[in-house]
Amino acid sequence: MNNVNGILLIIGSMAAFALEDMFIKYLSVGVSTGQIMIVLGLFCGTVFAIMSLVTRKRIFDPVAWEPLPLLRAGTEAFGALSFVTALSLVDLSTVAAVFQAMPLFVTMGAALFLGEQVGWRRWSAIGIGFVGVLMIIRPGLEGFQPESLFVLVSVVAIAARDLITRRLDVRVASSVVALQAYIGVALAGAALMVFTAQPIVPLQPAQIGPYLGAIGFGVLGYYGIVTAMRIGEASALTPFRYTRLVFSIMAGMLMFGERPDSMTLAGAGLIIGSGLYTFIRERQLAQALAAA
């Protein structure tokens, strides 16, 4: 295992995802959420379709189109819908901070729906992480933005996606799973435009660069994570996923003039700290089980 290169790839992919979010937020000023999702879904889906063909993966393998993979694509689409909506309405740094709670939701979901054992220490860490989320969103307090709840919806949907991924048949190629996800994103965007009567905005020359940036960095981010997980140990790489928050805060400050307040930074610290503790505890339990 090459953990050093894996860590560098994870950090690079987190930077790529932060830049993708930045370009999506920039586009959302003049382009509807549905249209952005359609463009990203079609172009990114095409990239992964080509990857599947080049690597001779069976796109139409019946196993890949059973209910469970399709359900995963549905959760991906719903998560993308709420995430892109949040990016269009809320500061990039706020979206990124709340999104860091996703591993905590995965741990909770694994305990509630997959029967995995979660002790009181990890439940306590999950509770502390939720306190961090509340510090950022601030329901009922001054500064509360109802739009920030879209981020929380996205976290729940993406956590469900990751839990479903654990149950996918190993014969389904990762590139095919990604293709299904982006098909779902495009269909969700089309449905949103139809049911909310969002207008189609003709492509402007100034939008070409941001579109290419969002598509290119999205694909690079996904490819970086997949490659990293294949060459490095998950236990060594996972903590570096939190670097996405740092990159997002930097992008928000430089591109949109955002200035996260102390409450947001403190909440983000609680989320990251509780997430790291949960990860370390899971690693310790896995090592103890392997030694038994």
PDB file of C-alpha atoms in Angstrom:
ATOM      1  CA  MET A   1       0.000   0.000   0.000  1.00  0.00           C
ATOM      2  CA  ASN A   2       1.270   3.480  -0.898  1.00  0.00           C
ATOM      3  CA  ASN A   3      -0.225   5.702   1.796  1.00  0.00           C
ATOM      4  CA  VAL A   4       1.828   8.807   0.967  1.00  0.00           C
ATOM      5  CA  ASN A   5       0.580   8.987  -2.616  1.00  0.00           C
ATOM      6  CA  GLY A   6      -2.909   8.065  -1.415  1.00  0.00           C
ATOM      7  CA  ILE A   7      -2.948  10.954   1.069  1.00  0.00           C
ATOM      8  CA  LEU A   8      -1.772  13.377  -1.623  1.00  0.00           C
ATOM      9  CA  LEU A   9      -4.522  12.139  -3.938  1.00  0.00           C
ATOM     10  CA  ILE A  10      -7.158  12.539  -1.216  1.00  0.00           C
ATOM     11  CA  ILE A  11      -6.037  16.098  -0.487  1.00  0.00           C
ATOM     12  CA  GLY A  12      -6.019  16.869  -4.208  1.00  0.00           C
ATOM     13  CA  SER A  13      -9.493  15.414  -4.684  1.00  0.00           C
ATOM     14  CA  MET A  14     -10.849  17.451  -1.752  1.00  0.00           C
ATOM     15  CA  ALA A  15      -9.405  20.587  -3.342  1.00  0.00           C
ATOM     16  CA  ALA A  16     -11.029  19.589  -6.633  1.00  0.00           C
ATOM     17  CA  PHE A  17     -14.440  19.114  -4.994  1.00  0.00           C
ATOM     18  CA  ALA A  18     -14.123  22.513  -3.283  1.00  0.00           C
ATOM     19  CA  LEU A  19     -13.374  24.127  -6.649  1.00  0.00           C
ATOM     20  CA  GLU A  20     -16.304  22.290  -8.228  1.00  0.00           C
ATOM     21  CA  ASP A  21     -18.573  23.707  -5.513  1.00  0.00           C
ATOM     22  CA  MET A  22     -17.143  27.173  -6.095  1.00  0.00           C
ATOM     23  CA  PHE A  23     -17.914  27.057  -9.825  1.00  0.00           C
ATOM     24  CA  ILE A  24     -21.423  25.723  -9.182  1.00  0.00           C
ATOM     25  CA  LYS A  25     -22.106  28.563  -6.758  1.00  0.00           C
ATOM     26  CA  TYR A  26     -20.789  31.069  -9.294  1.00  0.00           C
ATOM     27  CA  LEU A  27     -23.033  29.647 -12.018  1.00  0.00           C
ATOM     28  CA  SER A  28     -26.093  29.648  -9.739  1.00  0.00           C
ATOM     29  CA  VAL A  29     -26.179  33.456  -9.810  1.00  0.00           C
ATOM     30  CA  GLY A  30     -27.456  33.451 -13.386  1.00  0.00           C
ATOM     31  CA  VAL A  31     -28.429  29.827 -14.099  1.00  0.00           C
ATOM     32  CA  SER A  32     -31.195  27.773 -12.512  1.00  0.00           C
ATOM     33  CA  THR A  33     -30.342  24.873 -10.213  1.00  0.00           C
ATOM     34  CA  GLY A  34     -32.062  22.396 -12.508  1.00  0.00           C
ATOM     35  CA  GLN A  35     -30.111  23.488 -15.563  1.00  0.00           C
ATOM     36  CA  ILE A  36     -26.788  23.226 -13.723  1.00  0.00           C
ATOM     37  CA  MET A  37     -27.658  19.692 -12.642  1.00  0.00           C
ATOM     38  CA  ILE A  38     -28.628  18.672 -16.166  1.00  0.00           C
ATOM     39  CA  VAL A  39     -25.368  19.951 -17.634  1.00  0.00           C
ATOM     40  CA  LEU A  40     -23.231  18.344 -14.919  1.00  0.00           C
ATOM     41  CA  GLY A  41     -25.174  15.085 -15.116  1.00  0.00           C
ATOM     42  CA  LEU A  42     -24.919  14.777 -18.890  1.00  0.00           C
ATOM     43  CA  PHE A  43     -21.277  15.738 -19.289  1.00  0.00           C
ATOM     44  CA  CYS A  44     -19.907  13.923 -16.227  1.00  0.00           C
ATOM     45  CA  GLY A  45     -22.062  10.909 -17.051  1.00  0.00           C
ATOM     46  CA  THR A  46     -20.599  10.874 -20.559  1.00  0.00           C
ATOM     47  CA  VAL A  47     -17.069  10.882 -19.134  1.00  0.00           C
ATOM     48  CA  PHE A  48     -17.795   7.851 -16.955  1.00  0.00           C
ATOM     49  CA  ALA A  49     -19.596   6.089 -19.800  1.00  0.00           C
ATOM     50  CA  ILE A  50     -16.454   6.477 -21.907  1.00  0.00           C
ATOM     51  CA  MET A  51     -14.344   5.238 -18.999  1.00  0.00           C
ATOM     52  CA  SER A  52     -16.571   2.174 -18.697  1.00  0.00           C
ATOM     53  CA  LEU A  53     -16.242   1.418 -22.402  1.00  0.00           C
ATOM     54  CA  VAL A  54     -12.478   1.962 -22.494  1.00  0.00           C
ATOM     55  CA  THR A  55     -11.950  -0.314 -19.480  1.00  0.00           C
ATOM     56  CA  ARG A  56     -14.429  -2.831 -20.942  1.00  0.00           C
ATOM     57  CA  LYS A  57     -16.888  -2.667 -18.058  1.00  0.00           C
ATOM     58  CA  ARG A  58     -20.396  -3.949 -18.779  1.00  0.00           C
ATOM     59  CA  ILE A  59     -22.642  -0.889 -18.569  1.00  0.00           C
ATOM     60  CA  PHE A  60     -25.820  -2.884 -19.134  1.00  0.00           C
ATOM     61  CA  ASP A  61     -24.980  -5.803 -16.890  1.00  0.00           C
ATOM     62  CA  PRO A  62     -28.349  -6.828 -15.343  1.00  0.00           C
ATOM     63  CA  VAL A  63     -26.739  -6.850 -11.888  1.00  0.00           C
ATOM     64  CA  ALA A  64     -26.011  -3.128 -12.218  1.00  0.00           C
ATOM     65  CA  TRP A  65     -29.641  -2.261 -12.915  1.00  0.00           C
ATOM     66  CA  GLU A  66     -31.307  -4.096 -10.066  1.00  0.00           C
ATOM     67  CA  PRO A  67     -33.365  -2.099  -7.507  1.00  0.00           C
ATOM     68  CA  LEU A  68     -30.515  -1.514  -5.051  1.00  0.00           C
ATOM     69  CA  PRO A  69     -28.109   0.229  -7.490  1.00  0.00           C
ATOM     70  CA  LEU A  70     -31.023   2.281  -8.835  1.00  0.00           C
ATOM     71  CA  LEU A  71     -31.992   3.253  -5.287  1.00  0.00           C
ATOM     72  CA  ARG A  72     -28.420   4.389  -4.739  1.00  0.00           C
ATOM     73  CA  ALA A  73     -28.602   6.542  -7.866  1.00  0.00           C
ATOM     74  CA  GLY A  74     -31.849   8.025  -6.538  1.00  0.00           C
ATOM     75  CA  THR A  75     -30.284   9.019  -3.226  1.00  0.00           C
ATOM     76  CA  GLU A  76     -27.345  10.514  -5.115  1.00  0.00           C
ATOM     77  CA  ALA A  77     -29.722  12.569  -7.254  1.00  0.00           C
ATOM     78  CA  PHE A  78     -31.710  13.787  -4.258  1.00  0.00           C
ATOM     79  CA  GLY A  79     -28.516  14.632  -2.387  1.00  0.00           C
ATOM     80  CA  ALA A  80     -27.158  16.561  -5.373  1.00  0.00           C
ATOM     81  CA  LEU A  81     -30.453  18.420  -5.765  1.00  0.00           C
ATOM     82  CA  SER A  82     -30.432  19.639  -2.170  1.00  0.00           C
ATOM     83  CA  PHE A  83     -26.670  20.306  -2.194  1.00  0.00           C
ATOM     84  CA  VAL A  84     -26.711  22.438  -5.346  1.00  0.00           C
ATOM     85  CA  THR A  85     -29.764  24.290  -4.016  1.00  0.00           C
ATOM     86  CA  ALA A  86     -27.875  25.004  -0.797  1.00  0.00           C
ATOM     87  CA  LEU A  87     -24.859  26.256  -2.737  1.00  0.00           C
ATOM     88  CA  SER A  88     -27.073  28.715  -4.598  1.00  0.00           C
ATOM     89  CA  LEU A  89     -28.550  30.130  -1.371  1.00  0.00           C
ATOM     90  CA  VAL A  90     -25.972  29.776   1.424  1.00  0.00           C
ATOM     91  CA  ASP A  91     -22.305  30.695   1.891  1.00  0.00           C
ATOM     92  CA  LEU A  92     -19.898  28.105   0.497  1.00  0.00           C
ATOM     93  CA  SER A  93     -18.077  27.852   3.827  1.00  0.00           C
ATOM     94  CA  THR A  94     -21.341  27.146   5.676  1.00  0.00           C
ATOM     95  CA  VAL A  95     -22.314  24.430   3.214  1.00  0.00           C
ATOM     96  CA  ALA A  96     -18.901  22.801   3.508  1.00  0.00           C
ATOM     97  CA  ALA A  97     -18.902  22.977   7.315  1.00  0.00           C
ATOM     98  CA  VAL A  98     -22.266  21.261   7.722  1.00  0.00           C
ATOM     99  CA  PHE A  99     -21.383  18.691   5.072  1.00  0.00           C
ATOM    100  CA  GLN A 100     -18.476  17.494   7.232  1.00  0.00           C
ATOM    101  CA  ALA A 101     -21.100  15.857   9.483  1.00  0.00           C
ATOM    102  CA  MET A 102     -21.789  13.241   6.824  1.00  0.00           C
ATOM    103  CA  PRO A 103     -19.497  10.527   8.334  1.00  0.00           C
ATOM    104  CA  LEU A 104     -21.363  10.889  11.630  1.00  0.00           C
ATOM    105  CA  PHE A 105     -24.666  10.283   9.850  1.00  0.00           C
ATOM    106  CA  VAL A 106     -23.152   7.227   8.142  1.00  0.00           C
ATOM    107  CA  THR A 107     -22.117   5.803  11.531  1.00  0.00           C
ATOM    108  CA  MET A 108     -25.569   6.471  12.968  1.00  0.00           C
ATOM    109  CA  GLY A 109     -27.292   4.969   9.942  1.00  0.00           C
ATOM    110  CA  ALA A 110     -25.101   1.870  10.112  1.00  0.00           C
ATOM    111  CA  ALA A 111     -26.175   1.367  13.719  1.00  0.00           C
ATOM    112  CA  LEU A 112     -29.876   1.996  13.096  1.00  0.00           C
ATOM    113  CA  PHE A 113     -30.363   0.245   9.764  1.00  0.00           C
ATOM    114  CA  LEU A 114     -27.470  -2.177   9.233  1.00  0.00           C
ATOM    115  CA  GLY A 115     -27.255  -3.566  12.743  1.00  0.00           C
ATOM    116  CA  GLU A 116     -23.659  -2.475  13.339  1.00  0.00           C
ATOM    117  CA  GLN A 117     -22.641  -2.147  16.977  1.00  0.00           C
ATOM    118  CA  VAL A 118     -22.031   1.457  18.091  1.00  0.00           C
ATOM    119  CA  GLY A 119     -21.024   1.986  21.719  1.00  0.00           C
ATOM    120  CA  TRP A 120     -21.750   4.914  23.990  1.00  0.00           C
ATOM    121  CA  ARG A 121     -18.489   6.662  23.110  1.00  0.00           C
ATOM    122  CA  ARG A 122     -19.336   6.903  19.436  1.00  0.00           C
ATOM    123  CA  TRP A 123     -22.948   7.833  20.193  1.00  0.00           C
ATOM    124  CA  SER A 124     -21.573  10.635  22.373  1.00  0.00           C
ATOM    125  CA  ALA A 125     -19.319  11.769  19.529  1.00  0.00           C
ATOM    126  CA  ILE A 126     -22.302  11.771  17.167  1.00  0.00           C
ATOM    127  CA  GLY A 127     -24.241  13.903  19.657  1.00  0.00           C
ATOM    128  CA  ILE A 128     -21.362  16.392  19.921  1.00  0.00           C
ATOM    129  CA  GLY A 129     -21.177  16.548  16.138  1.00  0.00           C
ATOM    130  CA  PHE A 130     -24.876  17.393  15.979  1.00  0.00           C
ATOM    131  CA  VAL A 131     -24.278  20.197  18.476  1.00  0.00           C
ATOM    132  CA  GLY A 132     -21.700  21.526  16.010  1.00  0.00           C
ATOM    133  CA  VAL A 133     -24.270  21.384  13.218  1.00  0.00           C
ATOM    134  CA  LEU A 134     -26.770  23.317  15.359  1.00  0.00           C
ATOM    135  CA  MET A 135     -24.098  25.932  16.129  1.00  0.00           C
ATOM    136  CA  ILE A 136     -23.669  26.526  12.395  1.00  0.00           C
ATOM    137  CA  ILE A 137     -27.347  26.455  11.391  1.00  0.00           C
ATOM    138  CA  ARG A 138     -28.641  28.146  14.600  1.00  0.00           C
ATOM    139  CA  PRO A 139     -32.350  27.261  14.404  1.00  0.00           C
ATOM    140  CA  GLY A 140     -34.509  29.742  16.287  1.00  0.00           C
ATOM    141  CA  LEU A 141     -31.631  32.175  16.823  1.00  0.00           C
ATOM    142  CA  GLU A 142     -30.584  35.383  15.132  1.00  0.00           C
ATOM    143  CA  GLY A 143     -28.711  34.606  11.938  1.00  0.00           C
ATOM    144  CA  PHE A 144     -30.696  31.442  11.229  1.00  0.00           C
ATOM    145  CA  GLN A 145     -31.080  30.797   7.502  1.00  0.00           C
ATOM    146  CA  PRO A 146     -33.818  28.261   6.686  1.00  0.00           C
ATOM    147  CA  GLU A 147     -32.020  27.637   3.390  1.00  0.00           C
ATOM    148  CA  SER A 148     -29.150  26.028   5.312  1.00  0.00           C
ATOM    149  CA  LEU A 149     -31.452  23.092   6.054  1.00  0.00           C
ATOM    150  CA  PHE A 150     -30.948  22.034   2.437  1.00  0.00           C
ATOM    151  CA  VAL A 151     -27.379  21.106   3.415  1.00  0.00           C
ATOM    152  CA  LEU A 152     -28.675  18.880   6.200  1.00  0.00           C
ATOM    153  CA  VAL A 153     -31.060  17.166   3.767  1.00  0.00           C
ATOM    154  CA  SER A 154     -28.129  16.594   1.429  1.00  0.00           C
ATOM    155  CA  VAL A 155     -26.048  15.081   4.248  1.00  0.00           C
ATOM    156  CA  VAL A 156     -28.817  12.602   5.079  1.00  0.00           C
ATOM    157  CA  ALA A 157     -29.233  11.636   1.407  1.00  0.00           C
ATOM    158  CA  ILE A 158     -25.504  11.170   0.792  1.00  0.00           C
ATOM    159  CA  ALA A 159     -25.138   9.161   4.000  1.00  0.00           C
ATOM    160  CA  ALA A 160     -27.943   6.897   2.738  1.00  0.00           C
ATOM    161  CA  ARG A 161     -26.074   6.596  -0.555  1.00  0.00           C
ATOM    162  CA  ASP A 162     -22.912   5.451   1.233  1.00  0.00           C
ATOM    163  CA  LEU A 163     -24.831   2.917   3.319  1.00  0.00           C
ATOM    164  CA  ILE A 164     -26.440   1.494   0.180  1.00  0.00           C
ATOM    165  CA  THR A 165     -23.016   1.365  -1.497  1.00  0.00           C
ATOM    166  CA  ARG A 166     -21.880  -1.077   1.196  1.00  0.00           C
ATOM    167  CA  ARG A 167     -24.553  -3.504  -0.008  1.00  0.00           C
ATOM    168  CA  LEU A 168     -23.847  -3.259  -3.748  1.00  0.00           C
ATOM    169  CA  ASP A 169     -22.727  -6.343  -5.636  1.00  0.00           C
ATOM    170  CA  VAL A 170     -18.940  -6.272  -6.108  1.00  0.00           C
ATOM    171  CA  ARG A 171     -19.443  -7.147  -9.773  1.00  0.00           C
ATOM    172  CA  VAL A 172     -20.846  -3.671 -10.463  1.00  0.00           C
ATOM    173  CA  ALA A 173     -17.976  -1.484 -11.700  1.00  0.00           C
ATOM    174  CA  SER A 174     -17.326   1.846  -9.961  1.00  0.00           C
ATOM    175  CA  SER A 175     -17.483   3.703 -13.277  1.00  0.00           C
ATOM    176  CA  VAL A 176     -20.944   2.237 -13.933  1.00  0.00           C
ATOM    177  CA  VAL A 177     -22.099   3.260 -10.443  1.00  0.00           C
ATOM    178  CA  ALA A 178     -20.864   6.807 -11.142  1.00  0.00           C
ATOM    179  CA  LEU A 179     -22.616   6.806 -14.522  1.00  0.00           C
ATOM    180  CA  GLN A 180     -25.904   5.833 -12.879  1.00  0.00           C
ATOM    181  CA  ALA A 181     -25.468   8.562 -10.293  1.00  0.00           C
ATOM    182  CA  TYR A 182     -24.981  11.266 -12.908  1.00  0.00           C
ATOM    183  CA  ILE A 183     -27.934   9.994 -14.932  1.00  0.00           C
ATOM    184  CA  GLY A 184     -29.973  10.410 -11.751  1.00  0.00           C
ATOM    185  CA  VAL A 185     -28.595  13.930 -11.257  1.00  0.00           C
ATOM    186  CA  ALA A 186     -29.571  14.931 -14.812  1.00  0.00           C
ATOM    187  CA  LEU A 187     -33.081  13.474 -14.447  1.00  0.00           C
ATOM    188  CA  ALA A 188     -33.578  15.212 -11.091  1.00  0.00           C
ATOM    189  CA  GLY A 189     -32.498  18.498 -12.642  1.00  0.00           C
ATOM    190  CA  ALA A 190     -34.941  18.050 -15.528  1.00  0.00           C
ATOM    191  CA  ALA A 191     -37.776  17.225 -13.128  1.00  0.00           C
ATOM    192  CA  LEU A 192     -36.957  20.299 -11.045  1.00  0.00           C
ATOM    193  CA  MET A 193     -37.070  22.553 -14.103  1.00  0.00           C
ATOM    194  CA  VAL A 194     -40.406  21.115 -15.228  1.00  0.00           C
ATOM    195  CA  PHE A 195     -42.225  21.192 -11.895  1.00  0.00           C
ATOM    196  CA  THR A 196     -40.919  24.585 -10.784  1.00  0.00           C
ATOM    197  CA  ALA A 197     -41.053  26.181 -14.251  1.00  0.00           C
ATOM    198  CA  GLN A 198     -37.390  27.169 -14.163  1.00  0.00           C
ATOM    199  CA  PRO A 199     -36.360  28.936 -17.381  1.00  0.00           C
ATOM    200  CA  ILE A 200     -33.656  27.681 -19.723  1.00  0.00           C
ATOM    201  CA  VAL A 201     -30.798  30.165 -19.766  1.00  0.00           C
ATOM    202  CA  PRO A 202     -28.859  30.319 -23.064  1.00  0.00           C
ATOM    203  CA  LEU A 203     -25.163  29.623 -22.651  1.00  0.00           C
ATOM    204  CA  GLN A 204     -23.166  32.824 -22.243  1.00  0.00           C
ATOM    205  CA  PRO A 205     -19.455  33.062 -23.139  1.00  0.00           C
ATOM    206  CA  ALA A 206     -18.630  33.972 -19.531  1.00  0.00           C
ATOM    207  CA  GLN A 207     -20.251  30.720 -18.342  1.00  0.00           C
ATOM    208  CA  ILE A 208     -18.161  28.353 -20.463  1.00  0.00           C
ATOM    209  CA  GLY A 209     -15.165  28.475 -18.122  1.00  0.00           C
ATOM    210  CA  PRO A 210     -17.186  27.871 -14.924  1.00  0.00           C
ATOM    211  CA  TYR A 211     -19.093  24.999 -16.569  1.00  0.00           C
ATOM    212  CA  LEU A 212     -15.840  23.390 -17.699  1.00  0.00           C
ATOM    213  CA  GLY A 213     -14.361  23.975 -14.248  1.00  0.00           C
ATOM    214  CA  ALA A 214     -17.293  22.347 -12.458  1.00  0.00           C
ATOM    215  CA  ILE A 215     -17.282  19.347 -14.799  1.00  0.00           C
ATOM    216  CA  GLY A 216     -13.513  18.922 -14.905  1.00  0.00           C
ATOM    217  CA  PHE A 217     -12.894  19.283 -11.174  1.00  0.00           C
ATOM    218  CA  GLY A 218     -15.879  17.060 -10.371  1.00  0.00           C
ATOM    219  CA  VAL A 219     -14.473  14.236 -12.484  1.00  0.00           C
ATOM    220  CA  LEU A 220     -10.937  14.775 -11.122  1.00  0.00           C
ATOM    221  CA  GLY A 221     -12.208  14.701  -7.553  1.00  0.00           C
ATOM    222  CA  TYR A 222     -14.070  11.447  -8.061  1.00  0.00           C
ATOM    223  CA  TYR A 223     -11.176   9.842  -9.922  1.00  0.00           C
ATOM    224  CA  GLY A 224      -8.745  10.949  -7.214  1.00  0.00           C
ATOM    225  CA  ILE A 225     -10.766   9.328  -4.431  1.00  0.00           C
ATOM    226  CA  VAL A 226     -11.198   6.060  -6.320  1.00  0.00           C
ATOM    227  CA  THR A 227      -7.482   5.878  -7.129  1.00  0.00           C
ATOM    228  CA  ALA A 228      -6.463   6.800  -3.584  1.00  0.00           C
ATOM    229  CA  MET A 229      -8.603   4.088  -2.031  1.00  0.00           C
ATOM    230  CA  ARG A 230      -7.062   1.524  -4.352  1.00  0.00           C
ATOM    231  CA  ILE A 231      -3.427   2.350  -3.552  1.00  0.00           C
ATOM    232  CA  GLY A 232      -3.672   3.355   0.133  1.00  0.00           C
ATOM    233  CA  GLU A 233      -5.239   2.151   3.357  1.00  0.00           C
ATOM    234  CA  ALA A 234      -8.622   3.653   4.188  1.00  0.00           C
ATOM    235  CA  SER A 235      -7.580   4.019   7.832  1.00  0.00           C
ATOM    236  CA  ALA A 236      -4.709   6.301   6.805  1.00  0.00           C
ATOM    237  CA  LEU A 237      -6.613   8.290   4.190  1.00  0.00           C
ATOM    238  CA  THR A 238     -10.009   9.017   5.758  1.00  0.00           C
ATOM    239  CA  PRO A 239      -8.950  11.837   8.143  1.00  0.00           C
ATOM    240  CA  PHE A 240      -7.653  13.880   5.205  1.00  0.00           C
ATOM    241  CA  ARG A 241     -11.166  14.155   3.764  1.00  0.00           C
ATOM    242  CA  TYR A 242     -11.716  16.982   6.231  1.00  0.00           C
ATOM    243  CA  THR A 243      -9.293  19.160   4.267  1.00  0.00           C
ATOM    244  CA  ARG A 244     -12.246  19.903   1.992  1.00  0.00           C
ATOM    245  CA  LEU A 245     -13.518  22.361   4.608  1.00  0.00           C
ATOM    246  CA  VAL A 246     -10.236  24.287   4.551  1.00  0.00           C
ATOM    247  CA  PHE A 247     -10.275  24.545   0.765  1.00  0.00           C
ATOM    248  CA  SER A 248     -13.939  25.569   0.745  1.00  0.00           C
ATOM    249  CA  ILE A 249     -13.382  28.316   3.304  1.00  0.00           C
ATOM    250  CA  MET A 250     -10.453  29.624   1.248  1.00  0.00           C
ATOM    251  CA  ALA A 251     -12.504  29.534  -1.964  1.00  0.00           C
ATOM    252  CA  GLY A 252     -15.425  31.297  -0.288  1.00  0.00           C
ATOM    253  CA  MET A 253     -13.185  34.038   1.089  1.00  0.00           C
ATOM    254  CA  LEU A 254     -11.260  34.630  -2.138  1.00  0.00           C
ATOM    255  CA  MET A 255     -14.104  34.257  -4.633  1.00  0.00           C
ATOM    256  CA  PHE A 256     -17.170  35.522  -2.775  1.00  0.00           C
ATOM    257  CA  GLY A 257     -15.730  37.611   0.050  1.00  0.00           C
ATOM    258  CA  GLU A 258     -17.156  35.314   2.737  1.00  0.00           C
ATOM    259  CA  ARG A 259     -16.018  35.649   6.330  1.00  0.00           C
ATOM    260  CA  PRO A 260     -17.129  32.707   8.518  1.00  0.00           C
ATOM    261  CA  ASP A 261     -17.944  33.933  12.025  1.00  0.00           C
ATOM    262  CA  SER A 262     -16.593  32.410  15.233  1.00  0.00           C
ATOM    263  CA  MET A 263     -19.754  30.352  15.833  1.00  0.00           C
ATOM    264  CA  THR A 264     -19.452  28.702  12.402  1.00  0.00           C
ATOM    265  CA  LEU A 265     -15.763  27.939  12.920  1.00  0.00           C
ATOM    266  CA  ALA A 266     -16.410  26.556  16.417  1.00  0.00           C
ATOM    267  CA  GLY A 267     -19.234  24.358  15.114  1.00  0.00           C
ATOM    268  CA  ALA A 268     -17.026  23.108  12.297  1.00  0.00           C
ATOM    269  CA  GLY A 269     -14.341  22.282  14.855  1.00  0.00           C
ATOM    270  CA  LEU A 270     -16.797  20.213  16.899  1.00  0.00           C
ATOM    271  CA  ILE A 271     -17.961  18.339  13.806  1.00  0.00           C
ATOM    272  CA  ILE A 272     -14.439  17.548  12.638  1.00  0.00           C
ATOM    273  CA  GLY A 273     -13.266  16.608  16.133  1.00  0.00           C
ATOM    274  CA  SER A 274     -16.183  14.266  16.760  1.00  0.00           C
ATOM    275  CA  GLY A 275     -15.798  12.771  13.291  1.00  0.00           C
ATOM    276  CA  LEU A 276     -12.114  12.074  13.842  1.00  0.00           C
ATOM    277  CA  TYR A 277     -12.821  10.527  17.237  1.00  0.00           C
ATOM    278  CA  THR A 278     -15.499   8.279  15.718  1.00  0.00           C
ATOM    279  CA  PHE A 279     -13.074   7.205  13.008  1.00  0.00           C
ATOM    280  CA  ILE A 280     -10.267   6.491  15.507  1.00  0.00           C
ATOM    281  CA  ARG A 281     -12.632   4.519  17.738  1.00  0.00           C
ATOM    282  CA  GLU A 282     -13.845   2.414  14.801  1.00  0.00           C
ATOM    283  CA  ARG A 283     -10.234   1.718  13.852  1.00  0.00           C
ATOM    284  CA  GLN A 284      -9.363   0.635  17.402  1.00  0.00           C
ATOM    285  CA  LEU A 285     -12.335  -1.739  17.503  1.00  0.00           C
ATOM    286  CA  ALA A 286     -11.400  -3.221  14.127  1.00  0.00           C
ATOM    287  CA  GLN A 287      -7.830  -3.818  15.312  1.00  0.00           C
ATOM    288  CA  ALA A 288      -9.046  -5.414  18.546  1.00  0.00           C
ATOM    289  CA  LEU A 289     -11.379  -7.690  16.592  1.00  0.00           C
ATOM    290  CA  ALA A 290      -8.576  -8.695  14.224  1.00  0.00           C
ATOM    291  CA  ALA A 291      -6.282  -9.494  17.143  1.00  0.00           C
ATOM    292  CA  ALA A 292      -8.894 -11.618  18.936  1.00  0.00           C
TER     293      ALA A 292
END
